[in-house]
Tab-separated table of C-alpha atoms in Angstrom:
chain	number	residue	atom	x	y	z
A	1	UNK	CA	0.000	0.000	0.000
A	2	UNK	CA	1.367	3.421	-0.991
A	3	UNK	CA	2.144	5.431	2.084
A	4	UNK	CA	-0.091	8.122	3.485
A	5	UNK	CA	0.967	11.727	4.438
A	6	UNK	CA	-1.035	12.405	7.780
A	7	UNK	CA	0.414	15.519	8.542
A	8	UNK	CA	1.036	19.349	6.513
A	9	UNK	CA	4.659	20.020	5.289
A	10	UNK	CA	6.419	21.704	7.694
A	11	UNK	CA	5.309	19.234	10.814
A	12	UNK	CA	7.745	19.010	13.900
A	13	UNK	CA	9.947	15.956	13.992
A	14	UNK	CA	8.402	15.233	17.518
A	15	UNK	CA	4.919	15.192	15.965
A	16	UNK	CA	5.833	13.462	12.992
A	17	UNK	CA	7.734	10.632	15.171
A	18	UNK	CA	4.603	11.119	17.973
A	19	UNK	CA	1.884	10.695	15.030
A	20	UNK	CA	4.015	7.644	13.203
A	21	UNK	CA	3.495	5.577	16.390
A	22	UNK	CA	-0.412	6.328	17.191
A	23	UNK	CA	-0.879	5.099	13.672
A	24	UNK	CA	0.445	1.788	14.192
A	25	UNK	CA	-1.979	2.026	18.081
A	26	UNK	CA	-4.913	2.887	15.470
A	27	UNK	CA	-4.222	-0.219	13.061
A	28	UNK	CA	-3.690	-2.480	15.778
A	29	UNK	CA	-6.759	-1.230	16.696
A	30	UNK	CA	-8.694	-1.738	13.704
A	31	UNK	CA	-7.013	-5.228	13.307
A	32	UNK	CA	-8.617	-6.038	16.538
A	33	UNK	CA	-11.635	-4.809	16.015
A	34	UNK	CA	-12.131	-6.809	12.572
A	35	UNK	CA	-11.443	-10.178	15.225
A	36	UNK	CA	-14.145	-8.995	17.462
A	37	UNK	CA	-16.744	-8.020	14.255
A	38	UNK	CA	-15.373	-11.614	13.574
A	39	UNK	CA	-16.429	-13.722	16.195
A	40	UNK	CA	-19.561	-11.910	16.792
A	41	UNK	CA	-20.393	-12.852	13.734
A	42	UNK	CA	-19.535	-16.477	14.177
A	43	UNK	CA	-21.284	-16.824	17.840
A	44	UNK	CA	-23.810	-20.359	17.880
A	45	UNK	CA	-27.238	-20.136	17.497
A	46	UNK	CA	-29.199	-18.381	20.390
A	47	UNK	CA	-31.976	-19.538	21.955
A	48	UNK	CA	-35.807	-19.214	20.028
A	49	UNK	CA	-37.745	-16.768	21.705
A	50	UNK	CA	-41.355	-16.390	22.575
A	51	UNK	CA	-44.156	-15.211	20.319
A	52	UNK	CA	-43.605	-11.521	21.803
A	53	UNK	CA	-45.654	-8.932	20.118
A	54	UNK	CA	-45.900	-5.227	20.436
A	55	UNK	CA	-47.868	-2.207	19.947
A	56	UNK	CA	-47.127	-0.290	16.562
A	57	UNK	CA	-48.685	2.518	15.161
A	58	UNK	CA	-48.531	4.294	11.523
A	59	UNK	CA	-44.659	4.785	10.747
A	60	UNK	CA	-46.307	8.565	9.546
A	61	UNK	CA	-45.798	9.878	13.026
A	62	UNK	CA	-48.674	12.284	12.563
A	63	UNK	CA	-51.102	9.882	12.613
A	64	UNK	CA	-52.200	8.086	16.272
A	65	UNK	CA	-53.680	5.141	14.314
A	66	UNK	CA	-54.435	2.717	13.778
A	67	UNK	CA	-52.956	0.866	16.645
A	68	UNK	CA	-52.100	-3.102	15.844
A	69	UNK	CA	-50.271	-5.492	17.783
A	70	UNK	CA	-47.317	-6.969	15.558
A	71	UNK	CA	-45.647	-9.589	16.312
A	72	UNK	CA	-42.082	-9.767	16.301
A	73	UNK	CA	-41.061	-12.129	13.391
A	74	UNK	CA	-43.275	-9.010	11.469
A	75	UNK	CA	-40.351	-6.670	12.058
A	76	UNK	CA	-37.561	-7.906	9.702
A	77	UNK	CA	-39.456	-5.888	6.720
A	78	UNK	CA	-38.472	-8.988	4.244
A	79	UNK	CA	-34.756	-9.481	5.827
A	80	UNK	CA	-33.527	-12.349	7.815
A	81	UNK	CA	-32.375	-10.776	10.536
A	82	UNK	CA	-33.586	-8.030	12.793
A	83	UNK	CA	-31.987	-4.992	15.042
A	84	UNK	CA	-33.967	-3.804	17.182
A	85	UNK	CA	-32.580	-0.181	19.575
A	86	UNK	CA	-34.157	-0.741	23.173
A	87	UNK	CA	-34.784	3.144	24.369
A	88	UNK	CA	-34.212	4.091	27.577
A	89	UNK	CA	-37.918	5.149	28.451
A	90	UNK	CA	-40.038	3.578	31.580
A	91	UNK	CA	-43.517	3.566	31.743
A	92	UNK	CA	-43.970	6.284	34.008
A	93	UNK	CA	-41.060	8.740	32.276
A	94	UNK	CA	-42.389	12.040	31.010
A	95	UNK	CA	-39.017	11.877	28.120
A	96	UNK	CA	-37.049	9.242	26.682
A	97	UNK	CA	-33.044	9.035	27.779
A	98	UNK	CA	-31.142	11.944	26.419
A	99	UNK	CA	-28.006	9.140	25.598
A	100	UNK	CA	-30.371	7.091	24.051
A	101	UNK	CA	-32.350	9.606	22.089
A	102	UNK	CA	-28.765	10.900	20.545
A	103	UNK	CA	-28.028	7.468	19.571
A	104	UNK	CA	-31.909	6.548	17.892
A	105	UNK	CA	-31.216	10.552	16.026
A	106	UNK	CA	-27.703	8.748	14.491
A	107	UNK	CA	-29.539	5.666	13.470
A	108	UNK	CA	-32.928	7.855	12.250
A	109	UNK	CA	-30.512	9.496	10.055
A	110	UNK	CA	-28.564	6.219	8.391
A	111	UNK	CA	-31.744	4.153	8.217
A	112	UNK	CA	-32.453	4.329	4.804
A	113	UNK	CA	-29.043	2.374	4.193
A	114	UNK	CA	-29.971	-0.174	6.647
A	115	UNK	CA	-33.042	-1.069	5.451
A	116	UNK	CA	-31.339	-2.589	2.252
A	117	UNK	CA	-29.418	-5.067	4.485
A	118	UNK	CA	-31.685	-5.394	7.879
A	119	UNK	CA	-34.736	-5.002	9.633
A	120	UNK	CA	-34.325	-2.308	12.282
A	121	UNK	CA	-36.532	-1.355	15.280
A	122	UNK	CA	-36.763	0.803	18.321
A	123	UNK	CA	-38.186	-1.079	21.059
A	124	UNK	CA	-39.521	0.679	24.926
A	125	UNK	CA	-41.270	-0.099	27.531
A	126	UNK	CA	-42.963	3.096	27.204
A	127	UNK	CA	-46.773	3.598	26.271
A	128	UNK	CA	-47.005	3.879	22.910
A	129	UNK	CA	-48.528	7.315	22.925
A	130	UNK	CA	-46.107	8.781	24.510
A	131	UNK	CA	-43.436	6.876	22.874
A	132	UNK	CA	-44.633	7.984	19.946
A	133	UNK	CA	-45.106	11.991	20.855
A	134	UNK	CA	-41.362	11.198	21.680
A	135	UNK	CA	-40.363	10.032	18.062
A	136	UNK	CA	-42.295	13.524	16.664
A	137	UNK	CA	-40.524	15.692	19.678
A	138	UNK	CA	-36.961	13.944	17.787
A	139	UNK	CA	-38.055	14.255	14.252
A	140	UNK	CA	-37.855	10.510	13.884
A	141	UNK	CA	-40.089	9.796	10.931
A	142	UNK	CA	-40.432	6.726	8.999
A	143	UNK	CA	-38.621	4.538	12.159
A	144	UNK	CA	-40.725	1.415	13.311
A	145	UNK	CA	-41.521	2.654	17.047
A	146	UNK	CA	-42.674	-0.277	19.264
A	147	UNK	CA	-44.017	-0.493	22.835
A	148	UNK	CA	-42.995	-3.447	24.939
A	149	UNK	CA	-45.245	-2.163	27.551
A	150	UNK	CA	-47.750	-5.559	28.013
A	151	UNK	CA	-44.820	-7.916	27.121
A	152	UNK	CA	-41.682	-9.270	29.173
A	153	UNK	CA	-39.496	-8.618	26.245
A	154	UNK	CA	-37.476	-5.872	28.227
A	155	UNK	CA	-36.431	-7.828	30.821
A	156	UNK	CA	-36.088	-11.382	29.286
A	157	UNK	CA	-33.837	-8.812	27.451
A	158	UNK	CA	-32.048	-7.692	30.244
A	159	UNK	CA	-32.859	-4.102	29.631
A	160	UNK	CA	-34.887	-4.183	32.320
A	161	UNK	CA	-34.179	-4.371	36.052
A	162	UNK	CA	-36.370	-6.504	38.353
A	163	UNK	CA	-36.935	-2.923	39.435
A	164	UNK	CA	-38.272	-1.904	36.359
A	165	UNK	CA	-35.374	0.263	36.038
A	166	UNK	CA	-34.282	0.523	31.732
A	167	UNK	CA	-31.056	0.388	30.124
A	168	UNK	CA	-30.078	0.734	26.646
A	169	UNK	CA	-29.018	-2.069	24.241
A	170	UNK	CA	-28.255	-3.095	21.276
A	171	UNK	CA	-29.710	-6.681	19.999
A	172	UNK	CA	-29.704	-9.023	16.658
A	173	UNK	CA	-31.918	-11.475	15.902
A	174	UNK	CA	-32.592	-14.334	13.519
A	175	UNK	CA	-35.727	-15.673	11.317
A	176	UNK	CA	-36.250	-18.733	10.757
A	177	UNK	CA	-39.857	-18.704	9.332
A	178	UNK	CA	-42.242	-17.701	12.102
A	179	UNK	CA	-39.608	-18.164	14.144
A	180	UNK	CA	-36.944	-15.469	15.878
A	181	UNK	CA	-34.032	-16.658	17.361
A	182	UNK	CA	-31.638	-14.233	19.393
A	183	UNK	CA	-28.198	-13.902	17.925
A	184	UNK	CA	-26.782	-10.451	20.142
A	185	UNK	CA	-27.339	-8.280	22.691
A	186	UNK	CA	-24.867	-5.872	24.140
A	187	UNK	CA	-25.810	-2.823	26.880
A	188	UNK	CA	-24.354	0.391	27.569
A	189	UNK	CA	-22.416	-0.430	30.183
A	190	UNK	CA	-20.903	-3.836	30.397
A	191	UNK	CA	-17.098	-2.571	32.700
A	192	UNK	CA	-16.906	-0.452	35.668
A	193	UNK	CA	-13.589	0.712	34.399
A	194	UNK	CA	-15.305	2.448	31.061
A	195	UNK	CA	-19.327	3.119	32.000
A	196	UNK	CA	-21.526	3.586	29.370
A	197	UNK	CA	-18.653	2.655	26.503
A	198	UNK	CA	-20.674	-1.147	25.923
A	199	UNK	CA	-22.421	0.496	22.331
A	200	UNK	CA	-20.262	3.820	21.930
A	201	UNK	CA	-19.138	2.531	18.293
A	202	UNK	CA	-22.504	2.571	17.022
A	203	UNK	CA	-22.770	6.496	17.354
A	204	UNK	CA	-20.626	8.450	15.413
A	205	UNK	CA	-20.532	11.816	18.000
A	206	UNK	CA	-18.722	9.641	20.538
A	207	UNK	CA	-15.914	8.838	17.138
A	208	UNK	CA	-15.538	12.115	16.786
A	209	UNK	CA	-15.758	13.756	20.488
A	210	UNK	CA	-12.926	11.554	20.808
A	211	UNK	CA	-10.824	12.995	17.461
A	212	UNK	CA	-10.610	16.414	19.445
A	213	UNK	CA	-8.071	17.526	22.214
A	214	UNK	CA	-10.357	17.327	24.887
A	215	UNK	CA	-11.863	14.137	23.746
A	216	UNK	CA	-15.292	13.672	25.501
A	217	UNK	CA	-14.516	14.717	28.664
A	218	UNK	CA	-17.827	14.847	31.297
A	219	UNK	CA	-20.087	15.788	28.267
A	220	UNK	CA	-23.447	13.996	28.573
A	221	UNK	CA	-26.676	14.597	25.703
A	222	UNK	CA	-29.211	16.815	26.249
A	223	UNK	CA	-32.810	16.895	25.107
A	224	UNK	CA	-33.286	20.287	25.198
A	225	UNK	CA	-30.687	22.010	22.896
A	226	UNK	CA	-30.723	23.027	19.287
A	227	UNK	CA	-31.123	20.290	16.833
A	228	UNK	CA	-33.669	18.253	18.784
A	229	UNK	CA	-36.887	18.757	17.073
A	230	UNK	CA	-39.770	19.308	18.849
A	231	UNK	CA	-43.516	18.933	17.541
């Protein structure tokens, strides 16, 4: 492979020699990361799961109905397999998580690509009205925006706290006709040394918080600055 030039003419021999050496840290990093992608990818079968099903409404968010209970192996949208967002949002939660609402506006935003190669869901335990006045609030038009609320699916999950406490996830699943069998789940935060890291790939504001000086520092989402639509 011809060699890149990472740096202007004119670049200090220190940073030259300093940026020569994080680029060898960055493609043993990406090496890695193509092992983990790797055996995720080659993990056994999971388990079948139950006939959940969940409330759905009108992907047109400015329509309240109707209101139809879909089951789940109805959410691959002609695909095979299935990823489905659990939101941060409890029954009894006037807003959604501000984390997880930054991480549903990234995938709002590429979900036109992934519907050529998945199906792709955002799952709460919310009521679905007010799930829904959430996804208008957000600007999150044309996603399929399910409640959980009747069903165990959150904490067979283990999104869910015996509590009823939510966390956010990612999760993959398989169809096998009627049939949906889990492949994947990972959470937020899965290590006490680096909370709330578990699905920080999947968002690309945490790739490039951490391309700046400062990196991420303290910095936590919002729901209430510019950008976040409201209704």
């Amino acid at each position: 492979m011809e060699p890149r030039t990472l740096w202007p003419e004119g670049a200090a021999p220190e940073y030259v020699a300093a940026r020569a050496a994080l680029l060898e840290e960055e493609r043993d990093l990406l090496a890695h990361a193509e092992r983990v992608a790797a055996a995720r990818r080659a993990l056994p079968p999971g388990p079948v799961l139950p006939p959940y099903t969940f409330a759905e409404g009108p992907r047109d968010l400015s329509e309240d109905g109707p209101v139809t209970a879909t089951a789940m192996d109805g959410l691959f949208d002609g695909h095979d397999t299935l990823v489905v967002y659990h939101l941060m949002f409890a029954p009894d939660a006037e807003e959604a998580c501000p984390m997880c609402s930054m991480w549903v506006d990234g995938f709002h935003g590429v979900a036109h690509h992934l519907a050529r190669h998945t199906g792709f869901a955002v799952v709460a335990r919310a009521p679905l009205p007010r799930l829904r006045a959430w996804g208008r609030r957000r600007g999150w038009d044309g996603l399929r925006l399910l409640s959980s609320h009747d069903s165990t699916f959150n904490r067979d999950m283990g999104v869910e706290n015996a509590d009823g406490a939510q966390h956010p996830g990612v999760s993959v699943y398989d169809r096998e006709g009627h049939r949906v069998r889990h492949r994947y789940t990972m959470q937020a935060s899965v290590s006490d040394d680096l909370p709330e890291r578990g699905i920080d790939p999947l968002s690309p504001v945490w790739q490039v918080l951490d391309l700046l000086p400062g990196g991420r520092g303290s910095w936590y989402a919002a729901n209430d600055y510019a950008g976040a639509r409201r209704g």
